[in-house]
Coordinates of C-alpha atoms in Angstrom, one line a residue:
M16 CA 3.3 31.8 -48.0
V17 CA 1.3 32.5 -44.8
K18 CA 1.1 36.2 -44.0
M19 CA 2.1 36.4 -40.4
K20 CA 4.4 38.6 -38.3
P21 CA 7.8 37.0 -38.2
N22 CA 8.1 36.9 -34.4
I23 CA 4.7 35.3 -34.1
H24 CA 5.5 32.7 -36.8
K25 CA 8.8 31.9 -35.1
L26 CA 7.1 31.4 -31.7
M27 CA 4.3 29.2 -33.1
N28 CA 6.9 27.1 -35.0
E29 CA 9.1 26.7 -31.9
T30 CA 6.1 25.8 -29.8
F31 CA 4.8 23.3 -32.3
L32 CA 8.2 21.6 -32.5
Y33 CA 8.8 21.6 -28.8
E34 CA 5.4 20.2 -27.9
N35 CA 5.5 17.5 -30.6
N36 CA 9.0 16.3 -30.0
G37 CA 8.6 12.6 -29.9
V38 CA 4.8 12.7 -30.5
I39 CA 3.3 9.5 -31.8
L40 CA 0.9 10.0 -34.7
E41 CA -0.9 6.7 -35.1
D42 CA -3.6 6.1 -37.8
G43 CA -4.1 9.9 -38.1
M44 CA -4.4 10.7 -34.4
V45 CA -2.1 11.8 -31.7
R46 CA -1.5 8.9 -29.2
Y47 CA -0.8 9.4 -25.6
N48 CA 0.7 6.6 -23.5
K49 CA -1.4 7.5 -20.6
P50 CA -5.1 7.3 -19.7
G51 CA -7.6 9.8 -21.0
H52 CA -9.5 12.1 -18.6
T53 CA -13.0 10.7 -18.9
R54 CA -14.3 7.9 -16.7
E55 CA -14.9 5.6 -19.6
I56 CA -11.2 5.2 -20.5
A57 CA -9.5 6.2 -17.3
H58 CA -8.4 2.6 -16.8
L59 CA -6.5 2.4 -20.2
G60 CA -2.7 2.9 -20.5
Y61 CA -3.1 4.9 -23.7
C62 CA -5.5 7.0 -25.7
H63 CA -5.9 8.9 -29.0
E64 CA -7.2 12.4 -28.3
G65 CA -9.3 14.4 -30.7
R66 CA -8.6 17.9 -29.3
Q67 CA -4.8 17.5 -29.5
T68 CA -5.0 15.9 -32.9
A69 CA -7.0 19.0 -34.1
H70 CA -4.3 21.3 -32.7
Y71 CA -1.6 19.2 -34.5
Y72 CA -3.5 19.5 -37.8
T73 CA -4.1 23.2 -37.4
F74 CA -0.6 24.2 -36.7
G75 CA 0.9 21.5 -38.9
M76 CA -0.9 22.9 -41.9
L77 CA -0.4 26.6 -40.9
L78 CA 3.4 26.1 -40.4
G79 CA 4.0 23.8 -43.3
H80 CA 4.8 20.6 -41.3
L81 CA 2.1 18.6 -43.0
D82 CA 1.5 17.9 -46.7
E83 CA -2.0 17.4 -48.2
Q84 CA -2.1 13.7 -47.7
E85 CA -0.9 13.7 -44.1
G86 CA -3.4 16.4 -43.2
L87 CA -6.2 14.6 -45.0
A88 CA -5.6 11.4 -43.0
I89 CA -5.7 13.4 -39.8
L90 CA -9.0 15.1 -40.7
Q91 CA -10.5 11.7 -41.6
S92 CA -9.6 10.3 -38.2
I93 CA -11.0 13.3 -36.4
A94 CA -14.3 13.0 -38.4
L95 CA -14.7 9.5 -37.1
L96 CA -15.2 10.9 -33.6
Q97 CA -18.4 12.7 -34.6
R98 CA -21.9 11.4 -34.4
T99 CA -23.5 11.7 -37.8
D100 CA -26.7 9.8 -37.5
K101 CA -29.5 12.4 -37.3
S102 CA -31.6 10.1 -35.1
D103 CA -28.8 10.0 -32.5
S104 CA -29.5 12.2 -29.5
H105 CA -25.9 13.4 -29.7
Y106 CA -26.1 14.1 -33.4
G107 CA -23.3 16.5 -34.4
G108 CA -21.4 16.0 -31.2
F109 CA -18.0 14.4 -30.6
R110 CA -16.3 11.8 -28.5
W111 CA -13.1 13.1 -26.9
Y112 CA -11.1 9.9 -27.7
R113 CA -11.1 7.2 -30.3
E114 CA -11.3 4.6 -27.5
E115 CA -14.6 6.0 -26.2
K116 CA -17.9 4.5 -27.2
H117 CA -20.0 7.3 -25.8
V118 CA -20.2 11.1 -25.9
N119 CA -19.2 11.6 -22.3
D120 CA -19.8 15.4 -22.1
T121 CA -21.0 18.2 -24.3
N122 CA -17.6 20.0 -24.4
A123 CA -15.6 17.8 -26.8
A124 CA -17.5 19.3 -29.8
F125 CA -16.3 22.8 -29.4
F126 CA -12.8 22.0 -28.1
I127 CA -12.2 19.7 -31.2
L128 CA -13.7 22.0 -33.8
R129 CA -12.4 25.3 -32.4
P130 CA -8.9 25.1 -33.9
L131 CA -10.3 24.0 -37.3
V132 CA -12.7 26.9 -37.3
M133 CA -10.0 29.4 -36.3
L134 CA -7.8 28.2 -39.2
N135 CA -10.7 28.5 -41.6
M136 CA -11.4 32.0 -40.5
C137 CA -7.9 33.3 -40.1
H138 CA -5.8 31.5 -42.7
P139 CA -8.2 29.7 -45.1
D140 CA -5.6 29.6 -47.9
V141 CA -3.6 26.9 -46.2
I142 CA -6.5 24.5 -46.4
P143 CA -6.6 22.4 -49.6
D144 CA -10.0 21.8 -51.2
S145 CA -9.8 18.1 -50.3
H146 CA -9.5 19.1 -46.6
R147 CA -12.2 21.7 -46.9
V148 CA -14.8 19.1 -47.9
I149 CA -14.2 17.1 -44.8
I150 CA -14.1 20.1 -42.5
H151 CA -17.3 21.5 -43.9
E152 CA -19.0 18.2 -43.6
M153 CA -18.1 18.1 -39.9
L154 CA -19.4 21.7 -39.5
H155 CA -22.6 20.8 -41.3
H156 CA -23.4 18.1 -38.7
A157 CA -22.1 20.3 -35.8
G158 CA -24.3 23.2 -36.8
E159 CA -27.3 21.3 -35.5
W160 CA -25.5 20.3 -32.3
F161 CA -24.5 23.9 -31.4
R162 CA -27.9 25.2 -32.4
K163 CA -29.6 22.8 -29.9
E164 CA -27.1 23.7 -27.2
C165 CA -27.8 27.4 -27.7
E166 CA -31.5 26.9 -28.0
D167 CA -31.7 25.9 -24.3
P168 CA -28.4 27.2 -23.0
I169 CA -26.6 26.5 -19.8
L170 CA -26.1 30.1 -19.1
Y171 CA -24.2 29.6 -15.8
Y172 CA -21.4 27.6 -17.6
P173 CA -19.8 30.5 -19.5
N174 CA -16.8 29.0 -21.2
K175 CA -18.8 26.1 -22.6
I176 CA -21.9 28.0 -23.7
V177 CA -20.1 31.0 -25.1
S178 CA -17.9 28.7 -27.1
D179 CA -21.0 26.9 -28.4
G180 CA -22.5 30.2 -29.4
A181 CA -19.3 31.4 -31.1
L182 CA -19.0 28.2 -33.1
L183 CA -22.6 28.5 -34.2
L184 CA -21.9 31.9 -35.5
A185 CA -18.6 30.7 -37.1
I186 CA -20.5 27.9 -38.9
S187 CA -23.1 30.4 -40.1
Y188 CA -20.2 32.4 -41.6
L189 CA -18.2 29.4 -43.1
L190 CA -21.3 27.7 -44.5
N191 CA -23.1 30.9 -45.4
N192 CA -26.1 29.8 -43.3
P193 CA -28.3 32.8 -42.4
Y194 CA -30.5 30.7 -40.1
Y195 CA -27.5 29.8 -37.9
L196 CA -26.5 33.5 -37.9
E197 CA -29.9 34.5 -36.6
E198 CA -29.9 31.7 -33.9
G199 CA -26.3 32.6 -32.9
I200 CA -27.2 36.3 -32.5
R201 CA -30.4 35.4 -30.5
F202 CA -28.3 33.3 -28.1
F203 CA -25.7 36.0 -27.5
E204 CA -28.4 38.5 -26.9
R205 CA -29.8 36.2 -24.2
W206 CA -26.3 35.5 -22.7
E207 CA -25.5 39.2 -22.6
E208 CA -28.7 40.1 -20.8
Y209 CA -28.2 37.3 -18.3
T210 CA -24.6 38.2 -17.6
T211 CA -25.5 41.9 -17.2
R212 CA -28.4 41.1 -14.9
R213 CA -27.0 38.3 -12.7
G214 CA -23.3 37.8 -13.5
W215 CA -21.0 35.1 -14.8
G216 CA -22.7 32.0 -13.5
W217 CA -20.5 29.8 -11.3
G218 CA -17.5 32.1 -11.6
E219 CA -15.3 31.5 -14.6
N220 CA -14.6 35.2 -14.9
I221 CA -12.0 34.7 -12.1
S222 CA -10.4 31.6 -13.7
L223 CA -7.2 32.1 -15.6
V224 CA -7.8 28.8 -17.4
Y225 CA -11.3 29.5 -18.6
L226 CA -10.9 33.3 -19.3
S227 CA -8.7 32.2 -22.1
V228 CA -11.4 30.0 -23.6
I229 CA -14.0 32.8 -23.1
L230 CA -11.8 35.4 -24.8
N231 CA -11.3 33.1 -27.8
A232 CA -15.0 32.6 -28.1
L233 CA -15.9 36.2 -27.8
Q234 CA -13.3 37.1 -30.5
I235 CA -14.7 34.5 -32.9
A236 CA -18.2 35.9 -32.4
I237 CA -16.9 39.5 -33.0
K238 CA -15.2 38.5 -36.2
V239 CA -18.5 37.1 -37.5
L240 CA -20.5 40.1 -36.3
V241 CA -18.3 42.6 -38.0
G242 CA -20.4 44.3 -40.7
Q243 CA -23.7 43.0 -39.3
Q244 CA -24.5 46.4 -37.8
H245 CA -25.6 44.7 -34.6
P246 CA -25.0 46.2 -31.1
L247 CA -23.8 42.8 -29.9
E248 CA -20.4 43.5 -31.6
Q249 CA -19.6 46.5 -29.4
Q250 CA -21.1 44.8 -26.3
L251 CA -18.8 41.8 -26.7
R252 CA -15.8 44.1 -27.4
V253 CA -16.6 45.8 -24.1
R254 CA -16.6 42.4 -22.4
I255 CA -13.1 41.7 -23.7
Q256 CA -11.8 45.1 -22.6
N257 CA -13.2 44.5 -19.1
I258 CA -11.4 41.2 -18.9
Y259 CA -8.2 42.9 -20.0
Q260 CA -8.6 45.5 -17.1
F261 CA -9.0 42.7 -14.6
L262 CA -5.9 40.9 -16.0
R263 CA -3.9 44.1 -15.8
F264 CA -4.8 44.5 -12.2
Q265 CA -3.4 41.0 -11.6
D266 CA -0.1 42.0 -13.3
G267 CA 0.7 38.5 -14.5
E268 CA 0.3 36.7 -11.2
E269 CA -2.1 34.0 -10.1
F270 CA -5.5 35.1 -9.1
V271 CA -6.0 35.2 -5.3
P272 CA -8.8 34.0 -5.0
T273 CA -9.8 31.9 -8.0
I274 CA -12.5 29.6 -9.2
R275 CA -11.9 26.6 -11.5
S276 CA -8.1 26.6 -11.3
Y277 CA -5.7 23.6 -11.4
N278 CA -2.9 25.3 -9.6
F279 CA -2.7 22.7 -6.8
S280 CA 1.0 23.2 -6.3
G281 CA 0.6 26.9 -5.5
E282 CA 2.7 28.6 -8.2
T283 CA 2.6 32.4 -8.1
K284 CA 3.1 32.8 -11.9
R285 CA 1.7 30.6 -14.8
D286 CA 2.7 31.2 -18.3
D287 CA -0.3 31.9 -20.5
M288 CA -1.0 33.7 -23.8
I289 CA -3.7 35.7 -22.0
W290 CA -1.1 37.9 -20.4
T291 CA 0.1 38.9 -23.9
L292 CA -3.4 39.6 -25.0
A293 CA -3.8 42.0 -22.1
G294 CA -0.6 43.8 -22.9
L295 CA 1.5 42.6 -20.0
V296 CA 4.0 40.3 -21.8
E297 CA 5.5 41.0 -25.2
V298 CA 5.4 38.2 -27.8
D299 CA 9.2 38.3 -27.9
A300 CA 9.4 37.6 -24.2
L301 CA 7.4 34.4 -24.5
Q302 CA 9.2 31.0 -24.2
A303 CA 8.1 28.2 -26.5
E304 CA 8.9 25.5 -24.0
K305 CA 6.5 27.0 -21.5
L306 CA 3.6 27.2 -23.9
T307 CA 1.3 24.8 -25.8
M308 CA -0.5 24.7 -29.1
N309 CA -3.6 25.4 -27.1
H310 CA -2.0 28.7 -26.0
M311 CA -1.1 29.5 -29.6
L312 CA -4.8 29.5 -30.6
S313 CA -5.2 32.8 -28.9
L314 CA -2.2 34.2 -30.8
L315 CA -3.7 33.0 -34.1
L316 CA -7.0 34.6 -33.4
F317 CA -5.8 37.9 -31.9
E318 CA -2.7 38.5 -34.1
E319 CA -4.2 41.7 -35.6
E320 CA -5.4 43.1 -32.3
L321 CA -2.2 42.5 -30.2
T322 CA -1.5 45.6 -28.2
E323 CA 1.8 47.4 -28.4
L324 CA 2.0 47.7 -24.6
T325 CA 5.1 46.1 -23.0
G326 CA 5.4 44.3 -19.7
G327 CA 7.0 47.2 -18.1
S328 CA 4.2 49.7 -18.9
N329 CA 1.7 48.3 -16.4
L330 CA 2.9 50.3 -13.4
Q331 CA 0.2 50.3 -10.7
P332 CA 0.0 51.5 -7.1
K333 CA 0.7 49.2 -4.2
P334 CA -1.3 48.5 -2.2
R335 CA -4.4 48.3 -4.4
I336 CA -7.8 46.5 -4.3
W337 CA -10.3 45.2 -6.8
E338 CA -13.8 43.9 -6.2
E339 CA -15.0 41.6 -9.0
P340 CA -18.7 40.8 -9.1
I341 CA -19.3 37.1 -9.9
F342 CA -23.0 36.2 -9.6
D343 CA -25.9 37.8 -7.7
K344 CA -24.5 38.7 -4.3
S345 CA -21.2 36.9 -4.7
T346 CA -18.1 38.9 -5.1
A347 CA -14.3 38.3 -5.2
Y348 CA -12.1 40.7 -3.2
Y349 CA -8.4 41.2 -4.2
W350 CA -5.8 43.0 -2.2
V351 CA -2.3 43.4 -3.7
G352 CA 0.4 44.7 -1.4
T353 CA 4.1 45.3 -2.1
S354 CA 5.2 41.8 -1.2
S355 CA 2.0 39.8 -0.7
R356 CA -1.6 39.3 -1.9
L357 CA -4.7 38.4 0.0
G358 CA -8.1 37.5 -1.5
S359 CA -11.5 36.0 -0.7
I360 CA -14.9 35.3 -2.2
N361 CA -17.6 36.6 0.2
R362 CA -19.7 33.5 -0.4
F363 CA -18.7 30.2 -1.9
P364 CA -20.1 28.3 -3.8
V365 CA -21.3 31.4 -5.6
I366 CA -24.2 29.6 -7.2
P367 CA -26.4 26.9 -5.6
G368 CA -25.9 23.3 -6.7
S369 CA -22.4 23.7 -8.1
Y370 CA -20.2 22.6 -5.2
Q371 CA -20.1 18.8 -5.5
W372 CA -21.8 15.8 -7.1
Q373 CA -20.6 12.3 -7.7
D374 CA -19.3 13.0 -11.2
W375 CA -18.7 16.8 -11.3
G376 CA -18.4 19.9 -9.1
L377 CA -16.4 23.0 -8.5
G378 CA -15.3 22.3 -4.9
W379 CA -12.2 20.3 -5.9
Q380 CA -11.0 22.9 -8.4
S381 CA -11.6 26.2 -6.6
F382 CA -9.7 28.4 -4.1
P383 CA -12.2 30.7 -2.5
V384 CA -9.7 31.9 0.2
S385 CA -6.0 32.3 -0.4
F386 CA -2.9 34.5 -0.1
S387 CA 0.4 34.6 -1.9
V388 CA 3.9 35.9 -1.3
T389 CA 5.8 37.3 -4.3
G390 CA 8.2 34.8 -5.7
E391 CA 7.3 32.2 -3.0
G392 CA 4.0 30.5 -3.4
V393 CA 0.2 30.6 -3.2
S394 CA -1.3 29.3 0.0
F395 CA -5.0 28.4 0.4
L396 CA -7.7 26.9 2.6
R397 CA -8.5 23.3 1.9
W398 CA -11.1 20.8 3.2
Y399 CA -9.5 17.5 4.2
V400 CA -11.5 14.2 4.8
D401 CA -10.1 10.8 5.6
L402 CA -12.5 8.2 4.4
G403 CA -10.5 5.3 5.8
D404 CA -9.4 3.8 2.5
E405 CA -8.7 7.1 0.8
V406 CA -8.2 10.8 1.5
R407 CA -10.1 13.5 -0.5
T408 CA -9.5 17.2 -0.4
H409 CA -11.2 20.4 -1.7
P410 CA -9.2 21.8 -3.5
G411 CA -7.6 18.5 -4.7
E412 CA -4.0 17.3 -4.6
S413 CA -4.0 17.0 -8.4
Y414 CA -6.2 17.0 -11.4
R415 CA -5.9 13.3 -12.0
T416 CA -6.7 12.3 -8.4
S417 CA -9.8 14.5 -8.1
Y418 CA -11.4 14.7 -11.6
L419 CA -12.9 11.2 -11.3
A420 CA -13.7 11.6 -7.6
P421 CA -14.9 15.2 -7.3
A422 CA -17.0 14.9 -4.2
L423 CA -15.6 15.0 -0.7
F424 CA -17.7 12.0 0.4
K425 CA -18.7 8.7 -1.2
E426 CA -22.3 8.7 -0.3
T427 CA -24.9 9.8 -2.9
F428 CA -26.1 12.6 -0.6
F429 CA -23.8 15.4 0.5
P430 CA -23.5 17.9 3.3
D431 CA -24.0 21.6 2.5
I432 CA -20.5 23.1 2.4
Q433 CA -20.2 26.8 2.6
T434 CA -17.4 29.5 2.9
R435 CA -18.3 33.0 4.1
S436 CA -15.7 35.7 4.1
A437 CA -15.3 39.5 4.7
Q438 CA -12.2 41.4 3.9
F439 CA -10.8 44.9 4.0
E440 CA -7.5 45.5 2.4
H441 CA -4.9 43.2 4.1
C442 CA -7.3 41.9 6.8
L443 CA -9.5 38.8 6.3
L444 CA -12.2 36.9 8.3
T445 CA -13.6 33.7 7.0
V446 CA -15.9 31.0 8.4
R447 CA -16.4 27.6 6.8
S448 CA -19.1 25.1 7.6
M449 CA -20.4 21.6 6.8
T450 CA -24.1 21.1 7.6
N451 CA -26.1 17.9 8.0
L452 CA -23.4 15.3 8.0
N453 CA -24.3 11.6 8.1
H454 CA -21.3 10.1 6.5
C455 CA -18.6 7.4 6.8
V456 CA -15.4 9.4 7.6
S457 CA -12.7 9.0 10.2
E458 CA -11.4 12.6 10.1
I459 CA -12.5 16.0 8.9
A460 CA -10.2 19.1 9.0
D461 CA -9.9 22.6 7.6
E462 CA -6.4 23.3 6.5
W463 CA -4.2 26.1 5.4
I464 CA -1.8 24.7 2.8
I465 CA 1.3 26.8 2.9
H466 CA 3.2 25.9 -0.3
H467 CA 7.0 26.3 -0.8
Y468 CA 7.6 27.1 2.8
A469 CA 10.5 25.5 4.6
G470 CA 10.7 27.8 7.6
A471 CA 9.5 27.5 11.2
I472 CA 6.0 28.6 12.2
E473 CA 6.4 31.0 15.1
E474 CA 3.7 31.2 17.8
I475 CA 2.9 34.2 19.9
V476 CA 0.2 35.0 22.4
T477 CA -1.0 38.6 22.9
T478 CA -1.2 39.9 26.4
V479 CA -4.5 41.8 26.2
E480 CA -6.7 39.2 24.5
S481 CA -4.5 36.1 25.1
R482 CA -5.0 35.4 21.4
H483 CA -2.8 32.7 19.9
W484 CA -1.3 33.9 16.5
L485 CA 0.8 31.8 14.1
L486 CA 3.4 33.7 12.1
L487 CA 4.8 32.9 8.6
R488 CA 8.0 34.9 8.3
Y489 CA 9.2 35.9 4.8
A490 CA 12.0 38.3 3.8
Q491 CA 9.7 41.3 3.1
T492 CA 6.4 40.3 4.8
T493 CA 4.8 38.4 7.6
I494 CA 1.5 36.5 7.4
A495 CA -0.3 36.3 10.8
I496 CA -3.0 33.7 11.2
T497 CA -5.3 32.9 14.1
A498 CA -8.2 30.5 14.6
L499 CA -11.7 31.8 15.4
N500 CA -14.3 29.9 17.4
G501 CA -15.6 26.7 15.8
I502 CA -17.9 23.7 16.2
T503 CA -16.5 20.2 16.3
S504 CA -18.3 16.9 16.2
N505 CA -17.9 16.6 20.0
D506 CA -19.6 20.0 20.6
T507 CA -23.0 21.6 20.3
E508 CA -21.8 25.2 20.7
R509 CA -19.0 27.3 19.3
Q510 CA -15.7 27.3 21.3
V511 CA -12.1 28.2 20.9
M512 CA -10.3 26.1 18.3
T513 CA -6.7 24.8 18.4
V514 CA -4.5 24.6 15.3
E515 CA -2.2 21.7 14.5
I516 CA 1.1 22.4 12.7
V517 CA 2.2 19.7 10.3
H518 CA 5.4 20.0 8.3
E519 CA 5.7 18.2 5.0
S520 CA 8.1 18.2 2.2
N521 CA 8.3 21.9 1.0
R522 CA 5.0 22.8 2.6
V523 CA 3.3 23.3 5.9
K524 CA -0.3 22.5 6.9
L525 CA -2.2 24.5 9.6
R526 CA -5.1 22.3 10.6
Q527 CA -8.3 22.7 12.6
V528 CA -9.6 19.2 13.2
L529 CA -13.4 19.2 13.3
H530 CA -14.0 15.5 13.6
T531 CA -11.9 12.4 14.4
D532 CA -13.2 9.0 15.3
Q533 CA -11.7 5.6 14.5
S534 CA -15.2 4.1 14.2
G535 CA -15.3 6.0 10.9
F536 CA -18.7 7.6 11.1
V537 CA -20.0 11.1 11.8
R538 CA -23.6 12.3 12.3
H539 CA -23.8 16.0 13.2
T540 CA -25.9 19.0 12.3
R541 CA -23.1 21.5 11.7
L542 CA -19.3 21.6 11.8
E543 CA -17.7 25.0 11.7
S544 CA -14.2 26.5 11.5
G545 CA -13.0 30.0 11.3
W546 CA -9.8 32.0 10.6
A547 CA -8.5 35.6 10.7
V548 CA -5.5 36.4 8.5
L549 CA -3.4 39.6 8.3
C550 CA -0.8 40.3 5.6
L551 CA 1.8 42.5 7.3
D552 CA 4.0 43.9 4.5
H553 CA 7.3 45.2 5.7
I554 CA 6.7 44.2 9.3
T555 CA 9.3 41.5 9.7
N556 CA 11.0 42.0 13.1
S557 CA 9.6 40.3 16.2
N558 CA 9.1 43.5 18.2
G559 CA 7.2 45.2 15.4
I560 CA 4.9 42.2 14.9
Q561 CA 4.2 41.8 18.6
A562 CA 3.4 45.5 18.9
Y563 CA 1.1 45.4 15.9
L564 CA -0.8 42.3 17.0
E565 CA -1.3 43.7 20.5
E566 CA -3.5 46.4 19.0
V567 CA -5.7 43.9 17.1
R568 CA -9.1 42.9 18.6
V569 CA -11.4 40.1 17.5
E570 CA -15.0 40.2 18.5
D571 CA -17.0 37.0 18.0
H572 CA -20.6 36.8 19.2
S573 CA -23.4 34.3 18.6
F574 CA -27.0 35.1 19.4
A575 CA -30.6 34.3 18.5
D576 CA -32.6 37.1 16.9
G577 CA -36.0 36.1 18.1
E578 CA -37.4 36.4 14.6
V579 CA -37.1 32.7 13.5
P580 CA -36.5 29.6 15.5
R581 CA -32.8 29.0 16.3
T582 CA -30.8 26.2 18.0
K583 CA -27.3 26.8 19.1
F584 CA -26.1 25.5 15.7
T585 CA -28.2 28.1 13.8
E586 CA -27.5 31.2 15.9
I587 CA -26.5 34.3 14.1
R588 CA -22.8 34.9 14.2
Q589 CA -21.2 38.4 14.2
I590 CA -17.5 38.7 14.0
G591 CA -15.5 41.9 14.0
L592 CA -11.8 42.4 13.3
I593 CA -10.6 45.7 14.7
L594 CA -7.3 47.4 13.9
P595 CA -6.2 50.8 15.0
G596 CA -6.8 53.5 12.4
M597 CA -8.8 51.2 10.1
A598 CA -12.4 50.4 9.4
K599 CA -13.6 47.3 11.2
V600 CA -13.9 44.2 9.2
Q601 CA -17.3 42.6 9.9
L602 CA -18.5 39.2 9.0
H603 CA -22.2 38.4 9.5
I604 CA -23.2 34.8 9.2
D605 CA -26.8 33.5 9.4
P606 CA -26.8 29.7 9.1
H607 CA -30.3 29.8 7.8
E608 CA -29.2 31.8 4.7

């Protein structure tokens, strides 16, 4: 009998049964009647996925839904995904799917082996000897794969490389291999130094999805390091506690802003085991139909460490702010009010070279400027380009439409796309730019996507500045948005921008159009858009809103400094947002930086 807290066992079992209701197990692998996510098999109408099959085996054995022969057949099928020829450049790695011929990325290995390793570490008694032989054979091959990945690590890719390091340590423990232990410790020493000195690479420390992966990896590493008398154990424990503090600040709601998220529909809450690990949601409050076996991995790994805190114990002041360092000079700013949230990354992308490529990039899956209204939706800035035969957006409309077309443009060279923001509490300034365009495109726009909003957009003009404000009216808050000066493809200098209002089903788009031309081509040095946003909690009547905005001032100046050559496109821009009784929000932009 597996030793497990009854409520955890019950939740795991219900989740397993719910997720696998109607699942097709075919020749020892879970079959999906839909394409896989990699380019190689995206055209197929079905696939057999290794990761989900490994989840099925892990919880099927743990919960008693599989007998020895059934489990053995599954492991044998998983093992066929691994490259076992030592002369193969991908030796020890895995394909994601049975239908693939190639190892399409370096992540399949840790995602497929992770649940098997966790089961071996946490509940080894449920694994028959016949299974252990196959698992250990896979780990024997994979040890060299993970050793090589950690020998020359991609330090800026934390969820991937920390998982590789964790599995290297786990293999050292399960196979009693002191060499792998030494190499795993050496890797984590290097990662810890890098993360302390520079930060979290391209920003997965503000990703709800990938923080879960990182937490699992750190916990695996800690379990191996216990008893080694090495300072890394405590250092990694501190990392976990710092992540918990960040999560508690968020209080169970979507991060605003966030990097590497797939919340394209703008939901304010997403069910995830990570909230339970941080002490915000009790196990008994979790609903199996909203979770997956992937979520259950965290519960398996952290069962002994689960906090006794309840969801009601996380009382925090409102408003409150949090500044989260990401990488070098890049920082995320979070403001949480009583009814709304506003957030921004001061510079995005946070690390050079990560925005867009033909086959990968963070632009389509990141939300560097956003706000949310409690119980309503998350709204965010989005680039929109009409290529004539298709529309692409950053962030995307969906995972499936953007994963295989992650760049905004089809050409093999890309413009430099940047977002610069400054924020103080509920007040935000942001400027977005595209530099060096020479592309086939009929329209380019910068859009606020206002999700789950069916109301009218009110428009007012202040008497002192004659500034045009757009108002989103909610029950307990008002969001006020105005356009800053910008540069369109018809201009060589910054000028006042107009905003188009487009109502769609259950959402509204506020658009600054930077380029439109039916000929379908743009050649321009720099396009630029800008926005100011105010979250006015508890100011909901028209007179109060008008009176407040009459006191707001926006200063927007462009100038040459005489220190380096500057055209009109590259003049320094200094923007100030001034509110009575508050510090001025200042945004400094140097296009040369």
